[in-house]
Amino acid sequence: MLLLLVVLTTSVAAEELENPYTGGIDVRMGQRFFLSKCTSCHGVDAKGGVEADGPDLTTGSFRHATTDAGLFRVIRDGIEGTSMRGLRREKEQVIWQLVTYLRTLSDRVDVDSLPGSPKVGRQVFGRLDCGRCHMVDGRGGRLGPDLSRVGERRGPNELAEDLTEPSAEVAPRWWTVRVNRADGTVVEGLRMGEDTFNLRIMDGEERLRSFAKAGLRSVERILESTMPAEPLSDDERDDLVAYLASLRGSES
Ligand code: HEC
Ligand code: HEC
């Protein structure tokens, strides 16, 4: 297992967090900003510029980012050596709202056009017990992200990557830590939060546990995702992707 010794800090840089602005109003604000600042290169429908060279942003996956935090960075910092300039002067909120808006565009990925079957995918999801860690429509575990609307957040290519390379990009919310206590015992779990004195984790049984930092020998971050990389057949992967892509909140 891959291990790295880290000193955990109390604050995580803003851009490492999950998108805090994902409501309906944020979609509209993001769209408004997009229409005023981005269409000259990406087109009014965001499908790519006619005269300019901005790429299609509606395909459901991005070349330069896979997570929301990654998209945030692309929009804030721009892409070096291209006409895509960053928005360093804008408020973080505006950039997150753009991310939210761009994510809704991939809604247009038509589930029927995918090679897999959502219906079969739902069965595979049950058979592989993915619900042990993931909630869908209020049912399931809390050891991984809620997938009820994952089809809005992630495009088909990203979903396929989530399944085959779960450790590629793990958001800090899902970092696992190994706590080495002064008495020699070891506890592993998801890092839920910390302050100057205490570290809180959720262990594999979903129990919340708090440790006084003074009583710890060390804390290691486990870089690998707790999400197992299942050996999936091509069909199973396609079906799971179609099922996950179909999870879009109320529409599903
Ligand atoms: C002057 C032209 C121009 C403007 C204006 C512009 N872009 Fe871009 N954008 C580009 C180009 C060109 C690329 C592709 C760069 C590359 O990969 O070679 C790009 C790439 C991107 C990407 C990454 C796409 C991918 O597949 O990873 C995102 C996201 C993006 N732009 C969002 C925006 C947003 C949001 C705005 C408005 C705030 C905006 N762009 C304004 C030209 C522009
Ligand atoms: C032991 C717990 C566990 C099991 C079992 C598990 N996952 Fe995960 N999964 C996670 C964690 C933790 C993450 C977040 C970290 C990461 O991206 O790897 C995650 C991430 C994901 C994501 C990305 C979600 C997002 O919002 O970006 C998808 C999709 C996913 N899992 C699907 C599945 C499917 C399908 C199965 C069954 C084959 C499964 N998971 C089984 C723990 C699990």
GROMACS .gro file of C-alpha atoms and ligand atoms in nm:
model
  338
    1MET     CA    1   0.000   0.000   0.000
    2LEU     CA    2   0.119   0.347  -0.087
    3LEU     CA    3   0.185   0.561   0.217
    4LEU     CA    4   0.294   0.914   0.272
    5LEU     CA    5   0.373   1.082   0.598
    6VAL     CA    6   0.202   1.416   0.615
    7VAL     CA    7   0.146   1.688   0.864
    8LEU     CA    8  -0.226   1.751   0.844
    9THR     CA    9  -0.312   2.117   0.845
   10THR     CA   10  -0.629   2.269   0.978
   11SER     CA   11  -0.727   2.448   0.662
   12VAL     CA   12  -0.745   2.306   0.315
   13ALA     CA   13  -0.687   2.548   0.029
   14ALA     CA   14  -1.021   2.670  -0.105
   15GLU     CA   15  -0.972   2.517  -0.445
   16GLU     CA   16  -0.927   2.171  -0.296
   17LEU     CA   17  -1.277   2.174  -0.150
   18GLU     CA   18  -1.590   2.043  -0.309
   19ASN     CA   19  -1.794   2.299  -0.501
   20PRO     CA   20  -1.996   2.493  -0.240
   21TYR     CA   21  -2.217   2.665  -0.500
   22THR     CA   22  -2.430   2.406  -0.676
   23GLY     CA   23  -2.787   2.531  -0.641
   24GLY     CA   24  -3.028   2.640  -0.913
   25ILE     CA   25  -2.940   3.004  -0.860
   26ASP     CA   26  -2.572   2.917  -0.909
   27VAL     CA   27  -2.650   2.751  -1.243
   28ARG     CA   28  -2.822   3.071  -1.356
   29MET     CA   29  -2.545   3.300  -1.229
   30GLY     CA   30  -2.286   3.078  -1.396
   31GLN     CA   31  -2.477   3.085  -1.722
   32ARG     CA   32  -2.512   3.462  -1.710
   33PHE     CA   33  -2.140   3.503  -1.657
   34PHE     CA   34  -2.065   3.252  -1.930
   35LEU     CA   35  -2.284   3.439  -2.178
   36SER     CA   36  -2.105   3.764  -2.107
   37LYS     CA   37  -1.745   3.642  -2.096
   38CYS     CA   38  -1.695   3.307  -2.262
   39THR     CA   39  -1.911   3.282  -2.575
   40SER     CA   40  -1.671   3.468  -2.804
   41CYS     CA   41  -1.452   3.159  -2.803
   42HIS     CA   42  -1.674   2.875  -2.683
   43GLY     CA   43  -1.998   2.970  -2.860
   44VAL     CA   44  -2.335   3.069  -2.714
   45ASP     CA   45  -2.431   2.702  -2.667
   46ALA     CA   46  -2.078   2.623  -2.538
   47LYS     CA   47  -2.038   2.373  -2.820
   48GLY     CA   48  -1.725   2.538  -2.947
   49GLY     CA   49  -1.642   2.855  -3.132
   50VAL     CA   50  -1.719   2.901  -3.498
   51GLU     CA   51  -1.446   3.152  -3.572
   52ALA     CA   52  -1.240   3.122  -3.256
   53ASP     CA   53  -1.072   2.810  -3.126
   54GLY     CA   54  -1.250   2.746  -2.796
   55PRO     CA   55  -1.337   2.376  -2.764
   56ASP     CA   56  -1.680   2.217  -2.710
   57LEU     CA   57  -1.752   2.221  -2.334
   58THR     CA   58  -2.066   2.006  -2.346
   59THR     CA   59  -1.923   1.659  -2.412
   60GLY     CA   60  -1.932   1.557  -2.049
   61SER     CA   61  -1.557   1.534  -2.010
   62PHE     CA   62  -1.273   1.782  -2.014
   63ARG     CA   63  -0.920   1.737  -2.137
   64HIS     CA   64  -0.768   1.949  -1.864
   65ALA     CA   65  -0.964   1.846  -1.557
   66THR     CA   66  -1.164   1.559  -1.415
   67THR     CA   67  -1.289   1.698  -1.084
   68ASP     CA   68  -1.474   2.018  -1.000
   69ALA     CA   69  -1.161   2.140  -0.822
   70GLY     CA   70  -0.965   2.076  -1.141
   71LEU     CA   71  -1.216   2.274  -1.350
   72PHE     CA   72  -1.200   2.553  -1.095
   73ARG     CA   73  -0.824   2.572  -1.146
   74VAL     CA   74  -0.854   2.573  -1.527
   75ILE     CA   75  -1.102   2.859  -1.520
   76ARG     CA   76  -0.915   3.057  -1.255
   77ASP     CA   77  -0.564   3.005  -1.393
   78GLY     CA   78  -0.631   2.962  -1.764
   79ILE     CA   79  -0.430   2.728  -1.986
   80GLU     CA   80  -0.077   2.840  -2.049
   81GLY     CA   81   0.026   2.893  -2.407
   82THR     CA   82  -0.334   2.920  -2.531
   83SER     CA   83  -0.588   3.200  -2.564
   84MET     CA   84  -0.771   3.053  -2.262
   85ARG     CA   85  -0.698   3.314  -1.999
   86GLY     CA   86  -0.773   3.277  -1.632
   87LEU     CA   87  -1.011   3.475  -1.413
   88ARG     CA   88  -0.770   3.548  -1.133
   89ARG     CA   89  -0.947   3.870  -1.039
   90GLU     CA   90  -1.292   3.716  -0.999
   91LYS     CA   91  -1.439   3.599  -0.672
   92GLU     CA   92  -1.413   3.228  -0.603
   93GLN     CA   93  -1.791   3.212  -0.596
   94VAL     CA   94  -1.816   3.323  -0.959
   95ILE     CA   95  -1.569   3.057  -1.068
   96TRP     CA   96  -1.753   2.783  -0.879
   97GLN     CA   97  -2.078   2.897  -1.040
   98LEU     CA   98  -1.918   2.864  -1.381
   99VAL     CA   99  -1.810   2.513  -1.286
  100THR     CA  100  -2.167   2.435  -1.179
  101TYR     CA  101  -2.304   2.570  -1.505
  102LEU     CA  102  -2.056   2.376  -1.717
  103ARG     CA  103  -2.148   2.058  -1.529
  104THR     CA  104  -2.516   2.098  -1.621
  105LEU     CA  105  -2.425   2.108  -1.990
  106SER     CA  106  -2.306   1.750  -1.980
  107ASP     CA  107  -2.661   1.658  -1.877
  108ARG     CA  108  -2.719   1.664  -2.244
  109VAL     CA  109  -2.517   1.350  -2.287
  110ASP     CA  110  -2.790   1.118  -2.398
  111VAL     CA  111  -2.789   0.804  -2.186
  112ASP     CA  112  -2.952   0.611  -2.473
  113SER     CA  113  -2.651   0.681  -2.690
  114LEU     CA  114  -2.413   0.506  -2.449
  115PRO     CA  115  -2.311   0.146  -2.523
  116GLY     CA  116  -2.425   0.007  -2.187
  117SER     CA  117  -2.769  -0.051  -2.039
  118PRO     CA  118  -2.869   0.147  -1.727
  119LYS     CA  119  -3.103  -0.133  -1.625
  120VAL     CA  120  -2.834  -0.399  -1.632
  121GLY     CA  121  -2.593  -0.150  -1.469
  122ARG     CA  122  -2.828  -0.112  -1.176
  123GLN     CA  123  -2.816  -0.490  -1.126
  124VAL     CA  124  -2.436  -0.495  -1.146
  125PHE     CA  125  -2.430  -0.214  -0.889
  126GLY     CA  126  -2.635  -0.432  -0.656
  127ARG     CA  127  -2.440  -0.751  -0.724
  128LEU     CA  128  -2.103  -0.584  -0.653
  129ASP     CA  129  -2.248  -0.425  -0.340
  130CYS     CA  130  -2.145  -0.072  -0.438
  131GLY     CA  131  -2.420   0.050  -0.204
  132ARG     CA  132  -2.210  -0.066   0.090
  133CYS     CA  133  -2.025   0.266   0.054
  134HIS     CA  134  -2.247   0.474  -0.175
  135MET     CA  135  -2.589   0.626  -0.121
  136VAL     CA  136  -2.836   0.638  -0.413
  137ASP     CA  137  -3.168   0.813  -0.349
  138GLY     CA  138  -3.132   0.789   0.027
  139ARG     CA  139  -3.026   0.423   0.047
  140GLY     CA  140  -2.674   0.296   0.102
  141GLY     CA  141  -2.356   0.368   0.297
  142ARG     CA  142  -2.162   0.681   0.378
  143LEU     CA  143  -1.807   0.565   0.316
  144GLY     CA  144  -1.807   0.715  -0.034
  145PRO     CA  145  -1.980   1.004  -0.215
  146ASP     CA  146  -2.357   1.009  -0.260
  147LEU     CA  147  -2.417   0.901  -0.619
  148SER     CA  148  -2.782   1.014  -0.651
  149ARG     CA  149  -2.683   1.288  -0.897
  150VAL     CA  150  -2.345   1.165  -1.012
  151GLY     CA  151  -2.467   1.169  -1.374
  152GLU     CA  152  -2.488   1.549  -1.354
  153ARG     CA  153  -2.142   1.583  -1.208
  154ARG     CA  154  -1.943   1.334  -1.410
  155GLY     CA  155  -1.939   1.256  -1.781
  156PRO     CA  156  -1.925   0.898  -1.914
  157ASN     CA  157  -1.549   0.901  -1.965
  158GLU     CA  158  -1.492   1.029  -1.614
  159LEU     CA  159  -1.728   0.770  -1.471
  160ALA     CA  160  -1.541   0.494  -1.651
  161GLU     CA  161  -1.219   0.630  -1.500
  162ASP     CA  162  -1.376   0.642  -1.154
  163LEU     CA  163  -1.439   0.271  -1.184
  164THR     CA  164  -1.108   0.160  -1.326
  165GLU     CA  165  -0.870   0.402  -1.154
  166PRO     CA  166  -1.034   0.506  -0.829
  167SER     CA  167  -0.712   0.641  -0.685
  168ALA     CA  168  -0.636   0.877  -0.974
  169GLU     CA  169  -0.785   1.181  -0.805
  170VAL     CA  170  -0.924   1.152  -0.455
  171ALA     CA  171  -1.085   1.469  -0.316
  172PRO     CA  172  -0.967   1.561   0.038
  173ARG     CA  173  -1.315   1.485   0.169
  174TRP     CA  174  -1.240   1.117   0.098
  175TRP     CA  175  -0.886   1.100   0.224
  176THR     CA  176  -0.819   0.806   0.447
  177VAL     CA  177  -0.579   0.845   0.734
  178ARG     CA  178  -0.400   0.598   0.955
  179VAL     CA  179  -0.378   0.713   1.312
  180ASN     CA  180  -0.086   0.573   1.512
  181ARG     CA  181  -0.156   0.621   1.880
  182ALA     CA  182   0.108   0.657   2.147
  183ASP     CA  183   0.010   0.319   2.294
  184GLY     CA  184   0.097   0.151   1.962
  185THR     CA  185  -0.258   0.087   1.842
  186VAL     CA  186  -0.357   0.188   1.491
  187VAL     CA  187  -0.693   0.309   1.359
  188GLU     CA  188  -0.782   0.382   0.998
  189GLY     CA  189  -1.071   0.584   0.867
  190LEU     CA  190  -1.200   0.873   0.660
  191ARG     CA  191  -1.076   1.208   0.780
  192MET     CA  192  -1.386   1.399   0.886
  193GLY     CA  193  -1.229   1.709   1.034
  194GLU     CA  194  -0.980   1.845   1.276
  195ASP     CA  195  -0.889   2.144   1.485
  196THR     CA  196  -0.581   2.235   1.683
  197PHE     CA  197  -0.637   1.968   1.945
  198ASN     CA  198  -0.848   1.691   1.794
  199LEU     CA  199  -0.869   1.479   1.482
  200ARG     CA  200  -1.200   1.318   1.387
  201ILE     CA  201  -1.236   1.017   1.162
  202MET     CA  202  -1.508   0.774   1.054
  203ASP     CA  203  -1.398   0.412   1.069
  204GLY     CA  204  -1.503   0.125   0.840
  205GLU     CA  205  -1.817   0.063   1.047
  206GLU     CA  206  -1.923   0.426   0.999
  207ARG     CA  207  -1.843   0.505   1.363
  208LEU     CA  208  -1.725   0.860   1.432
  209ARG     CA  209  -1.414   0.870   1.646
  210SER     CA  210  -1.218   1.161   1.787
  211PHE     CA  211  -0.854   1.155   1.892
  212ALA     CA  212  -0.662   1.408   2.099
  213LYS     CA  213  -0.365   1.501   1.884
  214ALA     CA  214  -0.141   1.517   2.188
  215GLY     CA  215  -0.189   1.143   2.231
  216LEU     CA  216  -0.087   1.051   1.877
  217ARG     CA  217   0.250   0.931   1.758
  218SER     CA  218   0.178   1.014   1.394
  219VAL     CA  219  -0.093   1.044   1.133
  220GLU     CA  220  -0.038   0.912   0.782
  221ARG     CA  221  -0.248   0.978   0.480
  222ILE     CA  222  -0.324   0.673   0.272
  223LEU     CA  223  -0.307   0.787  -0.088
  224GLU     CA  224  -0.500   0.498  -0.231
  225SER     CA  225  -0.875   0.535  -0.247
  226THR     CA  226  -1.074   0.303  -0.023
  227MET     CA  227  -1.283   0.242  -0.333
  228PRO     CA  228  -1.181  -0.102  -0.459
  229ALA     CA  229  -1.076  -0.125  -0.825
  230GLU     CA  230  -1.306  -0.410  -0.922
  231PRO     CA  231  -1.193  -0.625  -1.212
  232LEU     CA  232  -1.486  -0.542  -1.441
  233SER     CA  233  -1.558  -0.692  -1.783
  234ASP     CA  234  -1.607  -0.438  -2.062
  235ASP     CA  235  -1.981  -0.504  -2.056
  236GLU     CA  236  -2.006  -0.459  -1.679
  237ARG     CA  237  -1.815  -0.133  -1.702
  238ASP     CA  238  -2.033  -0.001  -1.987
  239ASP     CA  239  -2.351  -0.097  -1.803
  240LEU     CA  240  -2.235   0.062  -1.478
  241VAL     CA  241  -2.137   0.382  -1.662
  242ALA     CA  242  -2.480   0.397  -1.830
  243TYR     CA  243  -2.651   0.344  -1.495
  244LEU     CA  244  -2.440   0.606  -1.316
  245ALA     CA  245  -2.485   0.853  -1.604
  246SER     CA  246  -2.861   0.808  -1.567
  247LEU     CA  247  -2.851   0.918  -1.200
  248ARG     CA  248  -2.960   1.279  -1.226
  249GLY     CA  249  -3.166   1.346  -0.921
  250SER     CA  250  -3.535   1.381  -0.986
  251GLU     CA  251  -3.506   1.294  -1.353
  252SER     CA  252  -3.370   0.946  -1.290
  253HEC     C1  253  -1.012   3.407  -2.610
  253HEC     C2  254  -1.076   3.278  -2.623
  253HEC     C3  255  -1.134   3.213  -2.497
  253HEC     C4  256  -1.219   3.270  -2.402
  253HEC     C5  257  -1.275   3.412  -2.397
  253HEC     C6  258  -1.248   3.164  -2.309
  253HEC     N1  259  -1.185   3.048  -2.345
  253HEC    FE1  260  -1.194   2.871  -2.247
  253HEC     N2  261  -1.063   2.790  -2.381
  253HEC     C7  262  -1.012   2.855  -2.492
  253HEC     C8  263  -0.923   2.763  -2.562
  253HEC     C9  264  -0.847   2.793  -2.690
  253HEC    C10  265  -0.920   2.644  -2.488
  253HEC    C11  266  -0.843   2.516  -2.519
  253HEC    C12  267  -0.699   2.529  -2.477
  253HEC    C13  268  -0.623   2.404  -2.513
  253HEC     O1  269  -0.644   2.301  -2.449
  253HEC     O2  270  -0.546   2.409  -2.608
  253HEC    C14  271  -1.010   2.664  -2.375
  253HEC    C15  272  -1.036   2.569  -2.278
  253HEC    C16  273  -1.128   2.583  -2.178
  253HEC    C17  274  -1.159   2.481  -2.082
  253HEC    C18  275  -1.095   2.343  -2.072
  253HEC    C19  276  -1.161   2.249  -2.168
  253HEC    C20  277  -1.109   2.108  -2.153
  253HEC     O3  278  -1.148   2.022  -2.234
  253HEC     O4  279  -1.033   2.081  -2.058
  253HEC    C21  280  -1.257   2.530  -2.000
  253HEC    C22  281  -1.323   2.459  -1.884
  253HEC    C23  282  -1.286   2.663  -2.045
  253HEC     N3  283  -1.205   2.692  -2.152
  253HEC    C24  284  -1.378   2.747  -1.985
  253HEC    C25  285  -1.393   2.881  -2.018
  253HEC    C26  286  -1.479   2.972  -1.946
  253HEC    C27  287  -1.568   2.935  -1.830
  253HEC    C28  288  -1.464   3.093  -2.006
  253HEC    C29  289  -1.528   3.226  -1.966
  253HEC    C30  290  -1.497   3.272  -1.832
  253HEC    C31  291  -1.369   3.078  -2.114
  253HEC     N4  292  -1.329   2.947  -2.120
  253HEC    C32  293  -1.330   3.180  -2.199
  253HEC    C33  294  -1.039   2.983  -2.531
  253HEC    C34  295  -1.114   3.074  -2.459
  254HEC     C1  296  -1.515   0.051   0.032
  254HEC     C2  297  -1.602   0.157  -0.010
  254HEC     C3  298  -1.639   0.166  -0.158
  254HEC     C4  299  -1.697   0.070  -0.240
  254HEC     C5  300  -1.731  -0.074  -0.206
  254HEC     C6  301  -1.720   0.135  -0.368
  254HEC     N1  302  -1.678   0.265  -0.363
  254HEC    FE1  303  -1.697   0.402  -0.511
  254HEC     N2  304  -1.594   0.540  -0.400
  254HEC     C7  305  -1.554   0.521  -0.268
  254HEC     C8  306  -1.482   0.640  -0.224
  254HEC     C9  307  -1.418   0.661  -0.087
  254HEC    C10  308  -1.483   0.730  -0.332
  254HEC    C11  309  -1.423   0.872  -0.335
  254HEC    C12  310  -1.274   0.867  -0.358
  254HEC    C13  311  -1.237   0.833  -0.497
  254HEC     O1  312  -1.269   0.912  -0.588
  254HEC     O2  313  -1.178   0.727  -0.519
  254HEC    C14  314  -1.555   0.664  -0.441
  254HEC    C15  315  -1.582   0.722  -0.565
  254HEC    C16  316  -1.668   0.669  -0.660
  254HEC    C17  317  -1.714   0.739  -0.778
  254HEC    C18  318  -1.682   0.886  -0.812
  254HEC    C19  319  -1.791   0.968  -0.748
  254HEC    C20  320  -1.777   1.117  -0.760
  254HEC     O3  321  -1.866   1.187  -0.710
  254HEC     O4  322  -1.677   1.163  -0.813
  254HEC    C21  323  -1.796   0.653  -0.845
  254HEC    C22  324  -1.870   0.682  -0.975
  254HEC    C23  325  -1.799   0.530  -0.771
  254HEC     N3  326  -1.721   0.543  -0.659
  254HEC    C24  327  -1.872   0.416  -0.810
  254HEC    C25  328  -1.865   0.294  -0.743
  254HEC    C26  329  -1.921   0.170  -0.795
  254HEC    C27  330  -1.998   0.158  -0.926
  254HEC    C28  331  -1.893   0.073  -0.703
  254HEC    C29  332  -1.922  -0.076  -0.713
  254HEC    C30  333  -1.854  -0.144  -0.822
  254HEC    C31  334  -1.820   0.137  -0.593
  254HEC     N4  335  -1.805   0.269  -0.622
  254HEC    C32  336  -1.776   0.071  -0.479
  254HEC    C33  337  -1.574   0.409  -0.191
  254HEC    C34  338  -1.627   0.289  -0.238
   0.00000   0.00000   0.00000
